[in-house]
XYZ file of C-alpha atoms in Angstrom:
442
model
C -11.567 -18.522 -21.974
C -8.006 -17.384 -21.132
C -6.618 -17.523 -17.600
C -6.640 -13.728 -17.456
C -10.295 -13.589 -18.445
C -11.192 -16.251 -15.874
C -9.546 -14.102 -13.219
C -12.065 -11.291 -13.662
C -15.006 -12.795 -15.584
C -17.373 -12.243 -12.631
C -17.648 -8.501 -13.350
C -18.217 -6.942 -16.764
C -17.315 -4.702 -18.421
C -13.815 -4.824 -16.944
C -10.575 -3.177 -18.052
C -7.068 -2.989 -16.690
C -4.498 -0.217 -16.493
C -0.934 -1.492 -16.087
C 1.838 0.912 -15.049
C 5.599 0.397 -14.915
C 7.906 1.634 -12.169
C 8.222 5.076 -13.811
C 4.447 5.568 -14.055
C 4.176 4.872 -17.791
C 0.857 3.261 -18.675
C 0.247 0.438 -21.117
C -1.117 2.617 -23.930
C -3.119 -0.182 -25.574
C -4.929 -0.937 -22.317
C -5.612 2.750 -21.736
C -7.077 3.118 -25.218
C -9.288 0.051 -24.714
C -10.644 1.636 -21.541
C -11.314 4.967 -23.262
C -13.124 3.422 -26.200
C -14.805 0.679 -24.189
C -16.309 2.947 -21.545
C -17.969 5.007 -24.293
C -19.057 1.989 -26.313
C -20.548 0.243 -23.261
C -22.311 3.459 -22.212
C -20.837 3.245 -18.727
C -22.210 5.872 -16.365
C -20.049 5.052 -13.338
C -16.528 3.603 -13.508
C -14.996 2.012 -10.407
C -11.182 2.209 -10.491
C -9.395 0.079 -7.863
C -5.635 0.177 -7.080
C -4.197 -2.696 -5.028
C -1.601 -2.345 -2.288
C 1.378 -4.577 -1.612
C 0.357 -7.560 -3.728
C 3.112 -9.487 -5.446
C 1.524 -10.612 -8.700
C -1.336 -9.948 -11.082
C -3.193 -13.059 -10.043
C -3.554 -11.877 -6.445
C -4.540 -8.360 -7.523
C -7.221 -9.742 -9.836
C -8.475 -12.037 -7.109
C -8.863 -9.015 -4.849
C -10.726 -7.051 -7.533
C -13.018 -9.966 -8.332
C -14.017 -10.393 -4.693
C -14.379 -6.701 -3.869
C -16.360 -5.840 -7.016
C -18.744 -8.821 -6.708
C -21.533 -7.076 -4.685
C -21.718 -3.873 -6.747
C -24.087 -5.005 -9.484
C -26.715 -5.739 -6.835
C -26.114 -2.461 -5.024
C -26.410 -0.058 -7.950
C -29.869 1.183 -8.816
C -31.810 1.834 -12.017
C -30.086 3.999 -14.586
C -26.588 3.147 -13.332
C -24.369 1.278 -15.795
C -21.262 0.203 -13.912
C -17.832 -0.398 -15.369
C -14.796 -1.747 -13.546
C -11.087 -1.027 -13.899
C -8.203 -2.666 -12.063
C -4.887 -0.856 -11.691
C -1.860 -3.156 -11.879
C 1.456 -1.767 -10.676
C 4.773 -3.370 -9.613
C 4.705 -3.897 -5.859
C 5.577 -6.671 -3.455
C 4.089 -8.559 -0.516
C 6.291 -10.927 1.466
C 4.869 -14.472 1.112
C 4.881 -15.070 4.893
C 2.168 -12.405 5.375
C -1.278 -14.028 5.531
C -4.249 -12.349 3.895
C -7.720 -13.314 5.171
C -9.481 -15.805 2.859
C -6.821 -15.508 0.137
C -4.829 -18.407 -1.223
C -1.036 -18.131 -0.821
C 0.623 -16.649 -3.890
C 3.999 -17.810 -5.109
C 6.595 -15.444 -6.497
C 7.321 -15.062 -10.201
C 10.165 -17.581 -10.040
C 9.191 -19.474 -6.929
C 10.178 -23.088 -6.449
C 7.966 -25.873 -7.716
C 5.266 -27.159 -5.368
C 6.591 -29.828 -3.034
C 10.167 -28.601 -3.076
C 11.774 -27.494 0.227
C 11.685 -23.816 -0.740
C 8.171 -23.755 -2.204
C 6.409 -22.880 1.059
C 7.121 -19.597 2.842
C 8.764 -19.836 6.266
C 6.572 -19.628 9.361
C 5.949 -16.142 10.775
C 8.894 -15.029 12.852
C 11.491 -17.010 10.905
C 14.357 -14.560 10.285
C 15.730 -16.319 7.208
C 15.085 -15.166 3.648
C 13.278 -17.994 1.867
C 13.725 -18.564 -1.848
C 10.261 -17.291 -2.837
C 10.836 -13.978 -1.043
C 14.351 -13.748 -2.431
C 12.989 -14.165 -5.979
C 10.303 -11.553 -5.399
C 12.890 -9.072 -4.170
C 15.038 -9.802 -7.212
C 12.045 -9.104 -9.450
C 11.337 -5.848 -7.598
C 14.955 -4.656 -7.460
C 16.521 -5.965 -10.692
C 20.147 -5.691 -11.786
C 23.522 -7.268 -11.037
C 24.432 -4.939 -8.169
C 21.061 -5.463 -6.518
C 21.385 -9.227 -6.925
C 24.708 -9.143 -5.085
C 23.135 -7.113 -2.266
C 20.243 -9.558 -1.971
C 22.599 -12.526 -1.884
C 24.548 -10.935 0.960
C 21.368 -10.003 2.849
C 20.223 -13.627 2.616
C 23.632 -14.836 3.867
C 23.540 -12.508 6.862
C 20.012 -13.593 7.802
C 21.065 -17.229 7.513
C 24.198 -16.767 9.640
C 22.628 -14.530 12.315
C 26.062 -13.682 13.664
C 26.238 -12.238 17.187
C 28.534 -9.455 15.975
C 27.397 -5.858 15.815
C 29.261 -5.163 12.576
C 27.062 -7.687 10.751
C 23.898 -5.797 11.728
C 25.523 -2.554 10.601
C 26.374 -4.174 7.271
C 22.812 -5.476 6.926
C 21.311 -2.018 7.537
C 23.684 -0.446 5.020
C 22.721 -3.022 2.377
C 18.999 -2.368 2.953
C 19.580 1.370 2.547
C 21.506 0.839 -0.696
C 18.881 -1.613 -1.988
C 15.988 0.857 -1.741
C 17.893 4.048 -2.615
C 17.223 6.096 -5.758
C 19.620 8.366 -7.603
C 20.034 11.867 -6.195
C 18.792 13.278 -9.502
C 15.742 11.014 -9.679
C 12.322 12.729 -9.599
C 11.156 9.844 -7.393
C 12.567 11.662 -4.354
C 9.585 14.001 -4.229
C 7.206 11.057 -3.819
C 9.014 9.406 -0.902
C 7.115 10.914 2.028
C 3.921 12.794 2.753
C 5.252 15.494 5.079
C 8.209 16.751 3.044
C 10.890 16.196 5.663
C 13.314 13.432 4.611
C 14.217 9.766 4.812
C 12.828 7.572 7.608
C 15.166 6.989 10.512
C 15.108 3.229 9.983
C 17.441 3.867 7.034
C 19.760 6.281 8.841
C 19.712 5.685 12.609
C 21.726 3.188 14.637
C 21.148 -0.304 13.204
C 21.014 -2.105 16.550
C 18.483 0.394 17.975
C 16.287 0.079 14.887
C 16.365 -3.735 15.006
C 15.653 -3.722 18.750
C 12.551 -1.590 18.263
C 11.231 -3.703 15.397
C 11.881 -6.871 17.411
C 10.017 -5.472 20.412
C 6.996 -4.681 18.243
C 7.055 -8.117 16.604
C 7.331 -9.974 19.898
C 4.577 -7.843 21.368
C 2.325 -8.868 18.455
C 3.265 -12.557 18.443
C 4.186 -13.165 22.047
C 7.796 -13.106 23.167
C 10.030 -15.955 22.006
C 13.021 -16.683 24.240
C 14.523 -19.727 22.530
C 17.430 -17.635 21.239
C 19.639 -15.084 22.928
C 19.034 -11.363 22.465
C 21.642 -11.049 19.691
C 20.127 -13.963 17.754
C 16.614 -12.584 18.155
C 17.692 -9.205 16.800
C 17.828 -10.768 13.343
C 14.035 -11.014 13.419
C 14.074 -7.247 13.775
C 16.619 -7.081 10.951
C 14.311 -8.993 8.612
C 11.538 -6.566 9.535
C 13.903 -3.723 8.616
C 14.268 -5.324 5.153
C 10.497 -5.681 4.874
C 9.816 -2.110 5.937
C 12.635 -0.765 3.759
C 11.075 -2.548 0.804
C 7.680 -1.074 1.653
C 9.236 2.378 1.849
C 10.402 1.891 -1.751
C 6.902 0.698 -2.737
C 5.330 3.684 -0.984
C 7.552 6.013 -3.005
C 6.692 4.103 -6.182
C 2.955 4.314 -5.479
C 3.149 8.112 -5.288
C 5.122 8.365 -8.523
C 2.767 6.055 -10.439
C -0.270 7.897 -9.121
C 0.895 11.395 -9.981
C 2.779 10.651 -13.210
C 0.617 7.804 -14.507
C -2.917 7.554 -13.145
C -3.485 11.320 -12.924
C -2.901 11.982 -16.653
C -4.971 8.887 -17.530
C -7.885 10.324 -15.543
C -7.480 13.555 -17.489
C -7.856 11.647 -20.757
C -10.964 9.908 -19.440
C -12.507 13.255 -18.548
C -11.819 14.598 -22.023
C -12.682 11.547 -24.141
C -15.732 10.272 -22.244
C -17.670 13.387 -21.159
C -20.140 12.761 -18.377
C -18.398 9.620 -17.110
C -18.456 9.472 -13.300
C -15.244 7.963 -11.886
C -15.003 6.475 -8.385
C -11.462 5.823 -7.160
C -10.748 3.043 -4.655
C -7.353 2.197 -3.204
C -6.112 -0.260 -0.607
C -2.968 0.284 1.482
C -0.313 1.804 -0.821
C -2.975 1.746 -3.546
C -4.804 4.365 -1.469
C -1.673 6.498 -1.690
C -1.504 5.836 -5.434
C -5.018 7.109 -6.148
C -4.476 10.103 -3.829
C -1.403 11.154 -5.767
C -3.454 10.467 -8.900
C -5.664 13.366 -7.810
C -2.524 15.490 -7.557
C -1.487 14.540 -11.099
C -4.933 14.991 -12.647
C -5.265 18.095 -14.872
C -6.836 20.987 -12.995
C -9.770 21.195 -15.416
C -10.763 17.528 -15.091
C -13.909 16.971 -13.053
C -14.628 13.296 -13.626
C -13.780 11.971 -10.146
C -16.990 11.895 -8.103
C -15.700 9.978 -5.079
C -12.517 8.476 -3.694
C -12.358 5.774 -1.029
C -9.142 4.973 0.827
C -9.197 1.497 2.388
C -6.598 1.054 5.156
C -4.451 3.775 3.591
C -0.742 3.211 4.281
C 0.354 6.828 4.375
C 0.358 9.741 6.787
C -2.832 10.835 8.507
C -1.524 14.391 7.987
C -1.046 14.013 4.201
C -4.123 16.169 3.458
C -3.543 18.647 6.282
C -3.096 22.320 5.250
C -1.022 22.965 8.416
C 0.961 20.349 10.298
C 0.364 20.530 14.078
C 4.102 20.198 14.772
C 5.098 22.717 12.066
C 2.423 25.287 11.241
C 4.542 26.743 8.436
C 3.819 23.826 6.119
C 1.200 21.234 5.253
C 0.961 17.693 4.006
C 1.971 16.783 0.464
C -1.692 16.374 -0.571
C -3.192 19.407 1.163
C -6.279 20.582 -0.701
C -6.453 17.591 -3.065
C -9.876 16.668 -1.707
C -11.166 19.640 -3.742
C -10.379 17.693 -6.913
C -13.094 15.219 -5.957
C -16.643 16.295 -6.861
C -17.875 14.375 -3.859
C -16.476 12.995 -0.600
C -12.938 11.748 -0.003
C -13.542 8.796 2.320
C -10.950 7.162 4.558
C -11.972 3.798 6.029
C -9.842 3.033 9.095
C -9.628 0.328 11.749
C -7.944 0.124 15.127
C -7.360 -3.589 14.452
C -4.820 -2.789 11.717
C -1.613 -3.519 13.627
C 0.596 -2.998 10.572
C -0.502 0.641 10.419
C -0.940 1.136 14.149
C 2.473 -0.119 15.238
C 4.962 -0.872 12.475
C 4.035 1.973 10.126
C 4.821 4.797 12.615
C 8.194 3.223 13.352
C 9.066 2.971 9.667
C 7.849 6.532 9.033
C 9.846 8.337 11.712
C 12.086 10.910 10.056
C 15.835 11.072 10.484
C 17.217 13.661 12.860
C 13.835 14.549 14.286
C 14.506 13.190 17.742
C 16.905 10.881 19.485
C 14.255 8.336 20.332
C 11.611 6.131 18.747
C 9.159 6.907 21.564
C 5.900 8.889 21.235
C 5.623 8.436 17.483
C 2.041 7.318 17.092
C 0.349 10.709 16.956
C 2.964 12.362 14.775
C 3.704 9.517 12.366
C 0.368 7.688 12.351
C -1.356 6.287 9.258
C -4.714 7.154 7.711
C -5.852 3.535 7.789
C -5.415 3.323 11.549
C -7.091 6.499 12.804
C -8.368 8.536 9.832
C -7.740 12.123 8.708
C -5.943 14.438 11.122
C -5.727 18.255 11.145
C -7.996 18.689 8.090
C -10.427 21.593 8.372
C -14.054 20.464 8.310
C -13.258 16.741 8.235
C -16.038 14.532 9.591
C -15.830 11.239 11.507
C -18.667 8.722 11.230
C -19.336 5.045 11.853
C -19.633 2.542 9.026
C -23.105 2.733 7.456
C -23.803 6.305 8.578
C -24.747 8.994 6.072
C -21.772 10.609 4.315
C -21.376 14.315 3.536
C -21.679 15.450 -0.065
C -18.081 16.736 -0.184
C -14.882 16.979 1.814
C -12.846 14.572 3.908
C -14.660 12.006 6.030
C -13.163 9.276 8.226
C -15.257 6.114 8.480
C -14.612 3.783 11.404
C -14.648 0.348 9.752
C -13.382 -1.608 12.769
C -16.681 -3.494 13.000
C -15.779 -5.450 9.836
C -12.051 -4.811 9.261
C -10.865 -6.891 12.181
C -9.548 -10.301 11.085
C -5.894 -11.154 10.596
C -2.917 -12.545 12.441
C 0.296 -10.874 13.572
C 2.198 -8.832 12.688
C -0.183 -7.068 10.275
C -3.510 -7.688 11.956
C -6.530 -6.723 9.871
C -4.657 -4.684 7.252
C -5.882 -6.765 4.294
C -9.335 -7.682 5.637
C -11.260 -5.459 3.222
C -13.573 -7.694 1.165
C -16.853 -6.947 2.924
C -20.224 -5.899 1.465
C -20.361 -3.111 4.049
C -17.307 -1.503 2.449
C -18.825 -1.911 -1.015
C -21.901 -0.064 0.286
C -19.647 2.683 1.620
C -18.161 3.134 -1.864
C -21.658 3.293 -3.357
C -22.768 5.837 -0.745
C -19.694 7.992 -1.378
C -20.356 8.001 -5.124
C -24.088 8.568 -4.793
C -24.695 5.436 -6.811
C -28.437 4.919 -6.325
C -29.006 1.828 -4.225
C -31.547 -0.734 -5.399
């Protein structure tokens, strides 16, 4: 059996859908899914999109573990099929994931070498594994030069303001897209502009990120203030990278997954599709609903696990601007069942760092009081959505519409700075997916 098959042999039948940065799907994989779902007489297809994983191995490990309980949960007459979405994203190697083995980058150093292991949390330097991952994510000669300089600045940690300004400018240039690129429309969920972390004063941004990191880890006073600001600078690089991945997730969902769902609806009539997404993968499947042809009615449920995008994304009217709504307003009507958001107050990445990274340029002169306006779905659920329900994990779900499920009882493990963001492999969450899709329980 090949290594790829070993990665997902625990669930069958299983297919994959691989997308590139522009949202183009691997056509051969798509065709195997279309023909295989019909041949295998699948009644219910579970489609899972990962978040900020950095390689296929880790994504497949996540799918294998999350899908494992489903065969025992589905009742008579249900023939399950499984599909894993693979898309180019990144997770910094120094971010622990509960119960997951560390994953090296695509060109990481050999085991045992000084650069093979990621640096300890809080280390402001750019280790070789992370540097290689960034190079893989942002390819090209100009980007390589930027990454080299970013690594130099983090290594030097000069106590000179101009160096922080240079660092912030390099991060902005690293994650930028061309003015004519269609990717601009997928960058945010409220239609207002770039986040202030890429435009505001570099020292202020780094100070705020540092304060949040030291609050999560406990203050560290071994270095002076100027030296410690470089920890905030590394967080700016991390969050800038995630901003680029967030934009990419929207583009792949709307331009790639949405049309693929339309083909499934047309080629395999009667197939019931259940979308699942974690973190930015939740954003990907949500924008997939936006890109799905209007006449397609195959999606019977969608479950957003710790969704890393705005809690106002589905709002028809923004509380702070009643003249407009979120980018996904009304998309829950493209689901012939409930749109479920599982959230947890233990998710520090979404509760603290996400609002800071999401603040929009020019909106105010301060980073204060951001949590309500720039909060994330995975931290506190849907906001300002007419008729949305809020329930506890395990409670009955409505037949349609938006519903926020408080999953804090199980989504709770994880260290700083991200907290429980990736703690999603629980049978209780698998049951929530089954309940949302009305998959008869045994």
